[in-house]
Coordinates of C-alpha atoms in Angstrom, one line a residue:
Chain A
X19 CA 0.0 0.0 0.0
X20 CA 3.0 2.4 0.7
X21 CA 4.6 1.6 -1.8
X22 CA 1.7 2.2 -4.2
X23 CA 0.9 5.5 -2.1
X24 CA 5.1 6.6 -3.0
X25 CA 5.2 5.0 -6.2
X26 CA 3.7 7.7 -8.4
X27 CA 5.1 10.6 -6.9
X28 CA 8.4 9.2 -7.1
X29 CA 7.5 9.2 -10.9
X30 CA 6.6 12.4 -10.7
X31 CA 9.8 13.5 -9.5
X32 CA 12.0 11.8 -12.1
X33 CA 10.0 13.3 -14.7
X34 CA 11.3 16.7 -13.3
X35 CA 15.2 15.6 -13.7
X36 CA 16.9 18.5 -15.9
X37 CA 17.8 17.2 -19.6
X38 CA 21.9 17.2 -17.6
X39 CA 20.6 14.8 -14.6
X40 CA 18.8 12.8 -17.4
X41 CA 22.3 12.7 -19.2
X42 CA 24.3 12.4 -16.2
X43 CA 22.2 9.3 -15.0
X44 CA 22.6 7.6 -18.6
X45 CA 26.1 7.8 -18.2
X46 CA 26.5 6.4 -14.9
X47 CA 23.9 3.7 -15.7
X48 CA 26.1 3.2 -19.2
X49 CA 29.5 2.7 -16.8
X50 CA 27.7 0.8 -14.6
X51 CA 27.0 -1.6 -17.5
X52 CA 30.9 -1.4 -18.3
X53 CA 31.5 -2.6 -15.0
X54 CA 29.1 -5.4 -15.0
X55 CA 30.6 -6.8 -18.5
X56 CA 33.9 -6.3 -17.0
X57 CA 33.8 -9.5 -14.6
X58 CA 32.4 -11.0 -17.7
X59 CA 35.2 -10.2 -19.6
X60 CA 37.5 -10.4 -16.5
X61 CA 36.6 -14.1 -16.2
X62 CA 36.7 -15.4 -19.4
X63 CA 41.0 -13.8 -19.1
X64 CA 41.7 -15.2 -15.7
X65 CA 40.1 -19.0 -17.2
X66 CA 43.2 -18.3 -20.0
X67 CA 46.0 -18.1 -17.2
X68 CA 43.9 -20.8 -14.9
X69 CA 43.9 -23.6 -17.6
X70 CA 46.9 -23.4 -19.5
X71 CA 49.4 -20.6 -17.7
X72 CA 51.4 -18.2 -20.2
X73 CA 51.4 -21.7 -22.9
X74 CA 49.9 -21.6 -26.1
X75 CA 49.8 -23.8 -29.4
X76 CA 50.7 -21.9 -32.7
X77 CA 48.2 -18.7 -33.3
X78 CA 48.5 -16.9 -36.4
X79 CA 50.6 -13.8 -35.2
X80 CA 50.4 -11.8 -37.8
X81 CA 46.4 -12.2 -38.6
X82 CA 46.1 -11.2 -34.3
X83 CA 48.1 -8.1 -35.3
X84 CA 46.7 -7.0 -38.0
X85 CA 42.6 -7.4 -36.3
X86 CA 44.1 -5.5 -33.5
X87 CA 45.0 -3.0 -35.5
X88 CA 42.3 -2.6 -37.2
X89 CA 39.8 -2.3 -33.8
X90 CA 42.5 0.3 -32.9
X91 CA 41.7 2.3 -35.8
X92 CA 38.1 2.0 -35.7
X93 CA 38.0 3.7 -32.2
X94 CA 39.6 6.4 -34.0
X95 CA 36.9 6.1 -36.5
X96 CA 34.1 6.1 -33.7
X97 CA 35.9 9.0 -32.0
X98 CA 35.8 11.3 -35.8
X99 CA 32.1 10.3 -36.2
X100 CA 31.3 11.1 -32.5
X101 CA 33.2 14.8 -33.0
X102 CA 31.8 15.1 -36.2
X103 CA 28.2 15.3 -34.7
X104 CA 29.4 17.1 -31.7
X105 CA 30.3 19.9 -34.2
X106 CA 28.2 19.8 -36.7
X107 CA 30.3 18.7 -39.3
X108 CA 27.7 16.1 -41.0
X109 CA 30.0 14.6 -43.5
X110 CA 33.2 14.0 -41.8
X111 CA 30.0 11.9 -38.8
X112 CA 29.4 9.9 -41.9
X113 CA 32.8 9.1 -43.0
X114 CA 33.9 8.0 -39.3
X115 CA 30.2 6.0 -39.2
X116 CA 31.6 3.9 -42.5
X117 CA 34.8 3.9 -41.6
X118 CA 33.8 2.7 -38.3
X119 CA 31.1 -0.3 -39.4
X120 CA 33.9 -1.6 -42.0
X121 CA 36.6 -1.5 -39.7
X122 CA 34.6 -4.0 -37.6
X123 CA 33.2 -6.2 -39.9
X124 CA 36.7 -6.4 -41.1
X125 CA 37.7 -7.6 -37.3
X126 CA 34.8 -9.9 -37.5
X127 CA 35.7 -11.6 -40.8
X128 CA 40.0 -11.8 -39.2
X129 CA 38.1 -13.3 -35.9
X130 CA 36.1 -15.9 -38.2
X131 CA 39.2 -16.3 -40.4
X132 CA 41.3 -17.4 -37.3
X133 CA 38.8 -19.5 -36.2
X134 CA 38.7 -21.3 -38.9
X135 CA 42.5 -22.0 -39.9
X136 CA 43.1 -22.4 -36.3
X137 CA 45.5 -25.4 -35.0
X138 CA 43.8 -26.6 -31.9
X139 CA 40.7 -27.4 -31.2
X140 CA 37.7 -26.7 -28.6
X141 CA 38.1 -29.5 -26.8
X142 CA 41.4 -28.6 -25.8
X143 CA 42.0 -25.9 -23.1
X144 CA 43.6 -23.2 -24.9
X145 CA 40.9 -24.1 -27.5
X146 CA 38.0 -23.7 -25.1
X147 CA 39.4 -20.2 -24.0
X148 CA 40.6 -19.1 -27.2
X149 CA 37.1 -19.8 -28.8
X150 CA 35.2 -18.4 -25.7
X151 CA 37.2 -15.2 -25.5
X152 CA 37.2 -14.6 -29.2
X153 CA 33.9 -15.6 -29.6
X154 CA 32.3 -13.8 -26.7
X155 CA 34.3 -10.5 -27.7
X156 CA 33.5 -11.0 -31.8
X157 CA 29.7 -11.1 -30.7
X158 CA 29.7 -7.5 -29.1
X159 CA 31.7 -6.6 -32.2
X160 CA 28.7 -7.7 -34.2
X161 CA 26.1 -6.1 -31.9
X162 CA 28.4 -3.0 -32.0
X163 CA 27.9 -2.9 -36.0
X164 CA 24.6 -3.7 -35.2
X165 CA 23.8 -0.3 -33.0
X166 CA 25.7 1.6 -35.7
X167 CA 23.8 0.5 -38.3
X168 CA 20.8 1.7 -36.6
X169 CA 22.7 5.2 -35.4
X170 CA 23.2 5.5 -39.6
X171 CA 19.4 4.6 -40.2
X172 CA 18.6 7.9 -37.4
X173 CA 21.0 9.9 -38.6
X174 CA 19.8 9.1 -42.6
X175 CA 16.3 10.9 -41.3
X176 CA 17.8 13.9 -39.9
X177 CA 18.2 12.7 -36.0
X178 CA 21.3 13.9 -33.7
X179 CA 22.5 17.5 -33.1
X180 CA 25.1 18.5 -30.5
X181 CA 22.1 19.5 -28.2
X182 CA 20.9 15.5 -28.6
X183 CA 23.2 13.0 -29.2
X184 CA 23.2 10.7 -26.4
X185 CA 22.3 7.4 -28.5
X186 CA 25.6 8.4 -30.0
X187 CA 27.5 8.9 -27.2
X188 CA 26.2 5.7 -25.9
X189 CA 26.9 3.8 -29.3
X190 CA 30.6 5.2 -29.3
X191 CA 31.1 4.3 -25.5
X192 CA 30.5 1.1 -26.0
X193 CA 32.7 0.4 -29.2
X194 CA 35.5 2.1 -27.0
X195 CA 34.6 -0.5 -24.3
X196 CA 34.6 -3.4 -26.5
X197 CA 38.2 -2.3 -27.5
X198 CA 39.6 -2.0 -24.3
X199 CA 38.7 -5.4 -23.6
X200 CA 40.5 -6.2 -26.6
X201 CA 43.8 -4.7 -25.7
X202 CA 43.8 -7.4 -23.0
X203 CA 42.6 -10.3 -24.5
X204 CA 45.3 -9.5 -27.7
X205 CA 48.1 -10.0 -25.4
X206 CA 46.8 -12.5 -23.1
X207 CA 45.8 -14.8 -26.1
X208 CA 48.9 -14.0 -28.6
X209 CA 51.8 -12.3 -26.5
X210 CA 52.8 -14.1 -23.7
X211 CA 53.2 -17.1 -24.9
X212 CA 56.0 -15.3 -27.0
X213 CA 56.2 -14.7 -30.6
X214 CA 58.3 -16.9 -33.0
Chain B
X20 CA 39.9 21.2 -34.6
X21 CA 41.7 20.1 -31.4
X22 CA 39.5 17.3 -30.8
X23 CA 40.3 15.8 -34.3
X24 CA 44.2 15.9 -33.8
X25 CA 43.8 14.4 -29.9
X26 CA 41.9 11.5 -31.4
X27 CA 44.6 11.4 -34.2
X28 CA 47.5 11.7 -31.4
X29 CA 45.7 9.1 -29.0
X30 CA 45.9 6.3 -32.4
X31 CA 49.7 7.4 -33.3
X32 CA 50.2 6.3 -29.6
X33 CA 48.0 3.2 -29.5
X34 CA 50.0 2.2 -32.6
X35 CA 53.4 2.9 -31.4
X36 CA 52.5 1.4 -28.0
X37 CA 50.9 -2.3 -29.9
X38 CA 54.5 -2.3 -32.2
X39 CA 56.5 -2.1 -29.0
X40 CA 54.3 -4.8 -27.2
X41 CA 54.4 -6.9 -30.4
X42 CA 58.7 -6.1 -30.4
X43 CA 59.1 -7.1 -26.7
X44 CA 56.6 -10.1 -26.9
X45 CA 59.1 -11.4 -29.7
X46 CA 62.7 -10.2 -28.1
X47 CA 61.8 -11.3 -24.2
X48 CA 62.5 -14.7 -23.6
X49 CA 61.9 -14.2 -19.7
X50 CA 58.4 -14.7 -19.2
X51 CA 57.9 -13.0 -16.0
X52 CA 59.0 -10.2 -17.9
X53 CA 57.2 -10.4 -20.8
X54 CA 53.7 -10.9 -19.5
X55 CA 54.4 -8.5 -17.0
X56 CA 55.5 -6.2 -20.1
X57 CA 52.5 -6.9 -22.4
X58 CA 50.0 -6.5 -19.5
X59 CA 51.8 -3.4 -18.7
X60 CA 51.4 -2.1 -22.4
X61 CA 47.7 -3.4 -22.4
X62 CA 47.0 -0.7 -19.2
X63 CA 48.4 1.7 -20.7
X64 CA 46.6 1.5 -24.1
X65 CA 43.2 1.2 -22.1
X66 CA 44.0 4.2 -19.9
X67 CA 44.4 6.2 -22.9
X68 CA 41.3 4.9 -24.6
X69 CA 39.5 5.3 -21.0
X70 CA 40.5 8.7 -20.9
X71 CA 40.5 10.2 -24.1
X72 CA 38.1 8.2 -26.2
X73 CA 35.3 7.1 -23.4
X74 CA 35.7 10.7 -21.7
X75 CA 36.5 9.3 -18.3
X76 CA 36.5 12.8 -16.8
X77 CA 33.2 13.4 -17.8
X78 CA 31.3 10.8 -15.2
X79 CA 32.1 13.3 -12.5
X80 CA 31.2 16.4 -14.6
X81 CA 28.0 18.3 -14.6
X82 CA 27.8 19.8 -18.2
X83 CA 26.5 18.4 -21.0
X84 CA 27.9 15.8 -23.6
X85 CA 30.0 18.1 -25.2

């Protein structure tokens, strides 16, 4: 009964936040995200070290390079298409957009690529990780693309202004995320085992 | 402007930085030293993303997106 009393006026309330609470609560909800996804992440690289130490079987080193440099440069791509529609500039947004959505389906297509010449197996340990860690990061690569496509079907009908941007923003954040989590699991799964 | 040539300065670094991991991954044959290395590289790399990419500083700041 109290709580159906309290319930609307604490509606009410909410509904009062200023557009910069509104944004500042998206962003801490957004980290808050990060940092659930994060013992994700974080246990999927400790099972690497758990099961088989610093040891690997033959990865393709140069293919792990090369994806890892191309996620690198998509944040950058993210980052142009994010300041792009901070400051109006509509063309150079659309450029970093492309740029951005090739990039990673390039990444995708090195991830698949590598899974499919690889030399072990998933029934092995390193196989089991490197499948899981690959595999779990590839997928929020592909969701990733996924938001961006839909950013570029707003943005196609006139959405997103420096005043209103926040699904951008968010959209960005998240492919920044999903590269961090990369510059671990790179060296974890093809550095320190050592190259050759 | 500026914001263009930080983004472009943050990638010459994240570059420079994966080369070097990828250099002392190959030349380290002691392996305390070269996980601790990579890993070391890896932090670095997501601090500078963290920072300059996810606008870190901005979770405890009050004005708007940009």
């Amino acid at each position: 009964m109290a709580l159906a009393t309290h319930a609307p006026a604490h509606a009410a309330e909410h509904s009062h936040l200023s557009p910069e609470q509104q944004l500042r609560i998206k962003r801490a909800g957004l980290w808050l995200f990060f940092f659930s996804e994060s013992i994700l992440f974080g246990l999927l690289f400790s099972a690497r070290f758990f099961l088989e130490g610093t040891s690997a079987p033959h990865v393709d080193q140069t293919l792990g390079l090369a994806i890892t440099i191309v996620l690198l440069l998509s944040s950058v791509s993210a980052y142009t298409f994010e300041t792009g529609v901070a400051t109006e500039r509509r063309g150079l947004a659309w450029a970093g957009l492309a740029t951005t959505i090739l990039l990673g389906t390039v990444f995708a297509v090195g991830v698949g690529f590598e899974w499919a010449e690889a030399e072990f197996s998933r029934g092995e340990s390193f196989g089991t990780v490197f499948f899981s860690m690959t595999g779990v990061h590839a997928a929020h690569v592909v969701s990733g693309i996924g938001l961006f496509l839909l950013i570029a079907l707003q943005m196609a009908r006139g959405r997103y202004s420096p005043g209103d941007m926040w699904p951008v923003n968010g959209t960005v954040m998240y492919w920044h995320f999903v590269d961090v989590v990369w510059v671990f699991f790179y060296p974890a799964l093809y550095l320190v085992q050592g190259v050759e | 402007m500026a914001d263009f040539r930080i983004g472009w300065l943050v990638a010459l670094l994240l570059a420079v930085l994966t080369i070097v991991e990828y250099v002392f991954a190959s030349e380290m044959h002691d392996t305390g030293v070269r996980v601790a290395g990579v890993m070391a590289a890896g932090a670095v790399k997501a601090g500078f993303i963290a920072w300059f990419f996810m606008h870190l500083a901005r979770v405890w700041r009050s004005e708007g997106a940009h």
